[in-house]
Amino acid sequence: MRDNARMQETPTSATRTAWHVLGAGAMGCLWACSLASAGNAVRLLLREPPACGSDASITLIPHPADGLREETLLVPVWLEAARDNAPIARLLACTKAPDLLPALEHIAPRIADGAAVVLLQNGMGFHAAVASLLPRARIFCALSTEGAYREGSLHVRHAGSGETLLGAFPGSAEIGATELVGELGRGFLPVRAVEDIIPALWAKLAVNCAINPLTALHGCSNGELLDRPTLRGEFDALCAEIAAVLAGLGHPGLAATVAADATRVARATAANRSSMRQDLEAGRRSEIGFITGFLCQQAQAAGLPCPLNEALLTAVRQREQAKQA
Ligand code: NAP
């Protein structure tokens, strides 16, 4: 094992940007490695001061598409406690959605005026709250199809190669995401700027609403939703309700394609265990409140019925509470 070969081709320190990455989980470690591989100074923000000292390495098992020659790499990063006081100019927030606001509240005093804050969480309903919490920061939304999981502390496997879309949260950043893509996309993870990220967030949310709660509650793979007749019936009915809500909320294009989109994703990821299923099985709180919960809130505010989604939201929450009790 040796340090990432790309580290030897890093830009001069004058061209480096310090990136703080919040959350040392699967995505936080993966992105920290990608940013470090491009010569950025990376500071990984932890809840507590690091027990092992600040000078550390992440063990990365890269994906073949990363173009990294080694099977396992040690990527040097700097660990920092959230409660330190050095200012933050670039932040990539990689907690799960329910942890995002509490984590940001802790570090809000450190966020510099005009700082770029990139939110990588799945789901919707937290971006506006972050913009209110950090009114002088520029908030960006990132939507990633990369797949990664933790093999241990500061040890990550890049299991699926994808792409990350980056867009400014409307009203929060006057300039678009192009400037940031130059920094975030310089590593081995591809990043693409989009003019309007909101339709992409809705499209991902709609597919997640169709797949995640059903797989979590039935303990089935994504593909079983299509292949087991009783589950297929539930899946089709849920897609129809999601489509009706989307149409009522003014997203007719998405309403027309959600069933086909969710079917395509379930087929393409047939063997996968959805993240919500993994969370429930591990007794962790899931992101349901920012997926199905957000859809239900929007539907209720618009007077649109969504009984199937409400029932799934309640059932997942009950399952979470039962596991945590
Ligand atoms: P994860 O492995 O659970 O990592 C989240 C990390 O955030 C954990 O290390 C957690 O620490 C840390 N954290 C929580 N609160 C914190 C705080 N106050 N201060 C510092 N650190 C804190 O989750 P993930 O898989 O990386 O997912 C992160 C987000 O990316 C989710 O919204 C997910 O849906 C999305 N996403 C993930 C993938 C993927 O393949 N993993 C792909 C696309 C999108 P503890 O472990 O101590 O709680």
mmCIF file of N, CA, C and O and ligand atoms in Angstrom, residues 22-29 45-48 82 93-97 99-100 102-104 106 120-123 144-150 204 275 279 284 287, ligand 1:
data_model
loop_
_atom_site.group_PDB
_atom_site.id
_atom_site.type_symbol
_atom_site.label_atom_id
_atom_site.label_comp_id
_atom_site.label_asym_id
_atom_site.label_seq_id
_atom_site.Cartn_x
_atom_site.Cartn_y
_atom_site.Cartn_z
ATOM 1 N N LEU A 22 -17.457 17.714 6.299
ATOM 2 C CA LEU A 22 -18.176 17.448 7.552
ATOM 3 C C LEU A 22 -18.747 16.036 7.537
ATOM 4 O O LEU A 22 -19.591 15.721 6.710
ATOM 5 N N GLY A 23 -18.259 15.196 8.459
ATOM 6 C CA GLY A 23 -18.743 13.820 8.550
ATOM 7 C C GLY A 23 -17.755 12.853 7.932
ATOM 8 O O GLY A 23 -17.488 12.909 6.730
ATOM 9 N N ALA A 24 -17.196 11.982 8.768
ATOM 10 C CA ALA A 24 -16.180 11.037 8.284
ATOM 11 C C ALA A 24 -16.796 9.681 7.967
ATOM 12 O O ALA A 24 -16.251 8.639 8.289
ATOM 13 N N GLY A 25 -17.980 9.704 7.321
ATOM 14 C CA GLY A 25 -18.618 8.455 6.916
ATOM 15 C C GLY A 25 -18.182 8.071 5.513
ATOM 16 O O GLY A 25 -17.107 8.465 5.043
ATOM 17 N N ALA A 26 -19.046 7.281 4.839
ATOM 18 C CA ALA A 26 -18.682 6.760 3.523
ATOM 19 C C ALA A 26 -18.432 7.890 2.525
ATOM 20 O O ALA A 26 -17.375 7.954 1.881
ATOM 21 N N MET A 27 -19.407 8.797 2.391
ATOM 22 C CA MET A 27 -19.239 9.862 1.392
ATOM 23 C C MET A 27 -18.182 10.876 1.824
ATOM 24 O O MET A 27 -17.409 11.374 0.999
ATOM 25 N N GLY A 28 -18.158 11.193 3.120
ATOM 26 C CA GLY A 28 -17.156 12.151 3.596
ATOM 27 C C GLY A 28 -15.745 11.659 3.305
ATOM 28 O O GLY A 28 -14.893 12.408 2.802
ATOM 29 N N CYS A 29 -15.482 10.392 3.594
ATOM 30 C CA CYS A 29 -14.135 9.841 3.346
ATOM 31 C C CYS A 29 -13.843 9.770 1.854
ATOM 32 O O CYS A 29 -12.740 10.101 1.406
ATOM 33 N N LEU A 45 -13.941 17.114 9.388
ATOM 34 C CA LEU A 45 -14.504 17.581 10.652
ATOM 35 C C LEU A 45 -15.207 16.449 11.392
ATOM 36 O O LEU A 45 -16.138 15.833 10.857
ATOM 37 N N LEU A 46 -14.781 16.196 12.620
ATOM 38 C CA LEU A 46 -15.347 15.127 13.455
ATOM 39 C C LEU A 46 -16.158 15.735 14.596
ATOM 40 O O LEU A 46 -15.945 16.883 14.971
ATOM 41 N N ARG A 47 -17.062 14.915 15.154
ATOM 42 C CA ARG A 47 -17.828 15.394 16.309
ATOM 43 C C ARG A 47 -16.913 15.766 17.472
ATOM 44 O O ARG A 47 -17.103 16.768 18.141
ATOM 45 N N GLU A 48 -15.943 14.889 17.724
ATOM 46 C CA GLU A 48 -15.067 15.037 18.893
ATOM 47 C C GLU A 48 -13.623 15.192 18.422
ATOM 48 O O GLU A 48 -13.291 14.759 17.322
ATOM 49 N N ALA A 82 -15.118 19.514 15.276
ATOM 50 C CA ALA A 82 -16.076 20.526 14.826
ATOM 51 C C ALA A 82 -15.968 21.803 15.655
ATOM 52 O O ALA A 82 -16.164 22.901 15.154
ATOM 53 N N ALA A 93 -20.697 19.163 3.112
ATOM 54 C CA ALA A 93 -21.411 18.541 4.238
ATOM 55 C C ALA A 93 -21.844 17.137 3.842
ATOM 56 O O ALA A 93 -22.637 16.965 2.907
ATOM 57 N N CYS A 94 -21.319 16.140 4.553
ATOM 58 C CA CYS A 94 -21.550 14.724 4.196
ATOM 59 C C CYS A 94 -22.177 13.943 5.328
ATOM 60 O O CYS A 94 -21.960 12.729 5.438
ATOM 61 N N THR A 95 -22.950 14.579 6.203
ATOM 62 C CA THR A 95 -23.697 13.816 7.203
ATOM 63 C C THR A 95 -24.947 13.262 6.525
ATOM 64 O O THR A 95 -25.281 13.638 5.399
ATOM 65 N N LYS A 96 -25.673 12.401 7.233
ATOM 66 C CA LYS A 96 -27.007 12.020 6.776
ATOM 67 C C LYS A 96 -27.941 13.228 6.978
ATOM 68 O O LYS A 96 -27.679 14.090 7.839
ATOM 69 N N ALA A 97 -29.045 13.249 6.240
ATOM 70 C CA ALA A 97 -29.939 14.416 6.287
ATOM 71 C C ALA A 97 -30.428 14.777 7.701
ATOM 72 O O ALA A 97 -30.394 15.957 8.082
ATOM 73 N N ASP A 99 -28.995 14.563 10.478
ATOM 74 C CA ASP A 99 -27.902 15.100 11.304
ATOM 75 C C ASP A 99 -27.389 16.449 10.797
ATOM 76 O O ASP A 99 -26.546 17.072 11.441
ATOM 77 N N LEU A 100 -27.870 16.853 9.627
ATOM 78 C CA LEU A 100 -27.247 18.009 8.965
ATOM 79 C C LEU A 100 -27.381 19.306 9.772
ATOM 80 O O LEU A 100 -26.380 19.964 10.075
ATOM 81 N N PRO A 102 -28.272 19.962 13.016
ATOM 82 C CA PRO A 102 -27.532 20.005 14.285
ATOM 83 C C PRO A 102 -26.019 20.130 14.075
ATOM 84 O O PRO A 102 -25.345 20.866 14.807
ATOM 85 N N ALA A 103 -25.492 19.437 13.056
ATOM 86 C CA ALA A 103 -24.041 19.505 12.814
ATOM 87 C C ALA A 103 -23.644 20.904 12.358
ATOM 88 O O ALA A 103 -22.618 21.449 12.803
ATOM 89 N N LEU A 104 -24.450 21.505 11.499
ATOM 90 C CA LEU A 104 -24.103 22.845 11.002
ATOM 91 C C LEU A 104 -24.255 23.903 12.088
ATOM 92 O O LEU A 104 -23.512 24.889 12.112
ATOM 93 N N HIS A 106 -23.461 23.620 15.092
ATOM 94 C CA HIS A 106 -22.212 23.603 15.854
ATOM 95 C C HIS A 106 -21.119 24.437 15.198
ATOM 96 O O HIS A 106 -20.330 25.090 15.873
ATOM 97 N N LEU A 120 -24.635 17.518 0.368
ATOM 98 C CA LEU A 120 -24.602 16.280 -0.423
ATOM 99 C C LEU A 120 -25.693 15.281 -0.011
ATOM 100 O O LEU A 120 -25.711 14.148 -0.471
ATOM 101 N N GLN A 121 -26.579 15.710 0.868
ATOM 102 C CA GLN A 121 -27.546 14.768 1.448
ATOM 103 C C GLN A 121 -28.599 14.361 0.427
ATOM 104 O O GLN A 121 -28.992 15.149 -0.432
ATOM 105 N N ASN A 122 -29.093 13.149 0.620
ATOM 106 C CA ASN A 122 -30.249 12.675 -0.110
ATOM 107 C C ASN A 122 -31.488 13.368 0.427
ATOM 108 O O ASN A 122 -31.575 13.651 1.618
ATOM 109 N N GLY A 123 -32.475 13.609 -0.417
ATOM 110 C CA GLY A 123 -33.749 14.130 0.049
ATOM 111 C C GLY A 123 -33.892 15.626 -0.132
ATOM 112 O O GLY A 123 -33.014 16.298 -0.691
ATOM 113 N N SER A 144 -25.573 13.006 -5.962
ATOM 114 C CA SER A 144 -24.504 12.090 -6.357
ATOM 115 C C SER A 144 -25.031 10.682 -6.612
ATOM 116 O O SER A 144 -25.844 10.163 -5.853
ATOM 117 N N THR A 145 -24.565 10.080 -7.689
ATOM 118 C CA THR A 145 -24.869 8.662 -7.937
ATOM 119 C C THR A 145 -23.644 7.792 -7.658
ATOM 120 O O THR A 145 -23.599 6.636 -8.069
ATOM 121 N N GLU A 146 -22.644 8.361 -6.974
ATOM 122 C CA GLU A 146 -21.526 7.518 -6.521
ATOM 123 C C GLU A 146 -22.050 6.557 -5.457
ATOM 124 O O GLU A 146 -23.014 6.865 -4.751
ATOM 125 N N GLY A 147 -21.419 5.430 -5.313
ATOM 126 C CA GLY A 147 -21.779 4.498 -4.247
ATOM 127 C C GLY A 147 -20.548 4.198 -3.403
ATOM 128 O O GLY A 147 -19.480 3.893 -3.944
ATOM 129 N N ALA A 148 -20.688 4.327 -2.088
ATOM 130 C CA ALA A 148 -19.541 4.067 -1.213
ATOM 131 C C ALA A 148 -20.043 3.507 0.098
ATOM 132 O O ALA A 148 -21.166 3.784 0.514
ATOM 133 N N TYR A 149 -19.221 2.673 0.722
ATOM 134 C CA TYR A 149 -19.551 2.276 2.085
ATOM 135 C C TYR A 149 -18.304 2.156 2.941
ATOM 136 O O TYR A 149 -17.198 1.987 2.434
ATOM 137 N N ARG A 150 -18.560 2.281 4.235
ATOM 138 C CA ARG A 150 -17.462 2.234 5.211
ATOM 139 C C ARG A 150 -17.056 0.798 5.468
ATOM 140 O O ARG A 150 -17.904 -0.043 5.735
ATOM 141 N N LYS A 204 -34.953 12.720 -8.291
ATOM 142 C CA LYS A 204 -34.322 11.724 -7.405
ATOM 143 C C LYS A 204 -35.262 11.413 -6.230
ATOM 144 O O LYS A 204 -35.414 10.254 -5.825
ATOM 145 N N SER A 275 -30.489 2.218 0.873
ATOM 146 C CA SER A 275 -29.886 2.789 2.082
ATOM 147 C C SER A 275 -30.894 2.812 3.237
ATOM 148 O O SER A 275 -30.540 2.603 4.395
ATOM 149 N N ASP A 279 -30.426 1.173 6.837
ATOM 150 C CA ASP A 279 -30.570 1.933 8.088
ATOM 151 C C ASP A 279 -31.510 1.209 9.056
ATOM 152 O O ASP A 279 -31.199 1.050 10.239
ATOM 153 N N ARG A 284 -30.635 2.143 12.758
ATOM 154 C CA ARG A 284 -30.310 3.578 12.664
ATOM 155 C C ARG A 284 -31.548 4.341 12.209
ATOM 156 O O ARG A 284 -32.422 3.782 11.538
ATOM 157 N N GLU A 287 -33.513 8.310 6.506
ATOM 158 C CA GLU A 287 -33.743 9.640 5.929
ATOM 159 C C GLU A 287 -35.195 9.810 5.460
ATOM 160 O O GLU A 287 -35.489 10.703 4.669
HETATM 161 P P1 NAP B 1 -22.562 7.769 6.799
HETATM 162 O O1 NAP B 1 -21.567 6.760 6.319
HETATM 163 O O2 NAP B 1 -23.494 7.403 7.907
HETATM 164 O O3 NAP B 1 -21.733 9.079 7.199
HETATM 165 C C1 NAP B 1 -22.297 10.175 7.874
HETATM 166 C C2 NAP B 1 -21.240 10.689 8.805
HETATM 167 O O4 NAP B 1 -21.659 11.923 9.386
HETATM 168 C C3 NAP B 1 -20.945 9.731 9.967
HETATM 169 O O5 NAP B 1 -19.547 9.533 10.036
HETATM 170 C C4 NAP B 1 -21.435 10.497 11.186
HETATM 171 O O6 NAP B 1 -20.743 10.198 12.342
HETATM 172 C C5 NAP B 1 -21.164 11.909 10.732
HETATM 173 N N1 NAP B 1 -21.839 12.934 11.540
HETATM 174 C C6 NAP B 1 -23.127 12.979 11.916
HETATM 175 N N2 NAP B 1 -23.335 14.055 12.704
HETATM 176 C C7 NAP B 1 -22.140 14.700 12.811
HETATM 177 C C8 NAP B 1 -21.694 15.867 13.508
HETATM 178 N N3 NAP B 1 -22.539 16.586 14.261
HETATM 179 N N4 NAP B 1 -20.405 16.238 13.405
HETATM 180 C C9 NAP B 1 -19.522 15.496 12.680
HETATM 181 N N5 NAP B 1 -19.875 14.368 11.996
HETATM 182 C C10 NAP B 1 -21.182 13.980 12.071
HETATM 183 O O7 NAP B 1 -23.476 8.272 5.590
HETATM 184 P P2 NAP B 1 -23.097 8.298 4.020
HETATM 185 O O8 NAP B 1 -23.413 6.985 3.431
HETATM 186 O O9 NAP B 1 -21.763 8.895 3.852
HETATM 187 O O10 NAP B 1 -24.222 9.304 3.483
HETATM 188 C C11 NAP B 1 -24.115 10.706 3.643
HETATM 189 C C12 NAP B 1 -25.183 11.354 2.740
HETATM 190 O O11 NAP B 1 -24.869 11.063 1.374
HETATM 191 C C13 NAP B 1 -26.597 10.782 2.972
HETATM 192 O O12 NAP B 1 -27.555 11.791 2.822
HETATM 193 C C14 NAP B 1 -26.750 9.751 1.859
HETATM 194 O O13 NAP B 1 -28.100 9.517 1.502
HETATM 195 C C15 NAP B 1 -25.986 10.453 0.738
HETATM 196 N N6 NAP B 1 -25.470 9.520 -0.265
HETATM 197 C C16 NAP B 1 -24.746 8.419 0.120
HETATM 198 C C17 NAP B 1 -24.261 7.574 -0.854
HETATM 199 C C18 NAP B 1 -23.435 6.354 -0.491
HETATM 200 O O14 NAP B 1 -23.169 5.521 -1.380
HETATM 201 N N7 NAP B 1 -22.982 6.195 0.745
HETATM 202 C C19 NAP B 1 -24.518 7.828 -2.206
HETATM 203 C C20 NAP B 1 -25.241 8.968 -2.560
HETATM 204 C C21 NAP B 1 -25.717 9.804 -1.560
HETATM 205 P P3 NAP B 1 -21.223 8.937 13.239
HETATM 206 O O15 NAP B 1 -20.865 7.712 12.458
HETATM 207 O O16 NAP B 1 -20.425 9.137 14.478
HETATM 208 O O17 NAP B 1 -22.693 9.086 13.427
#
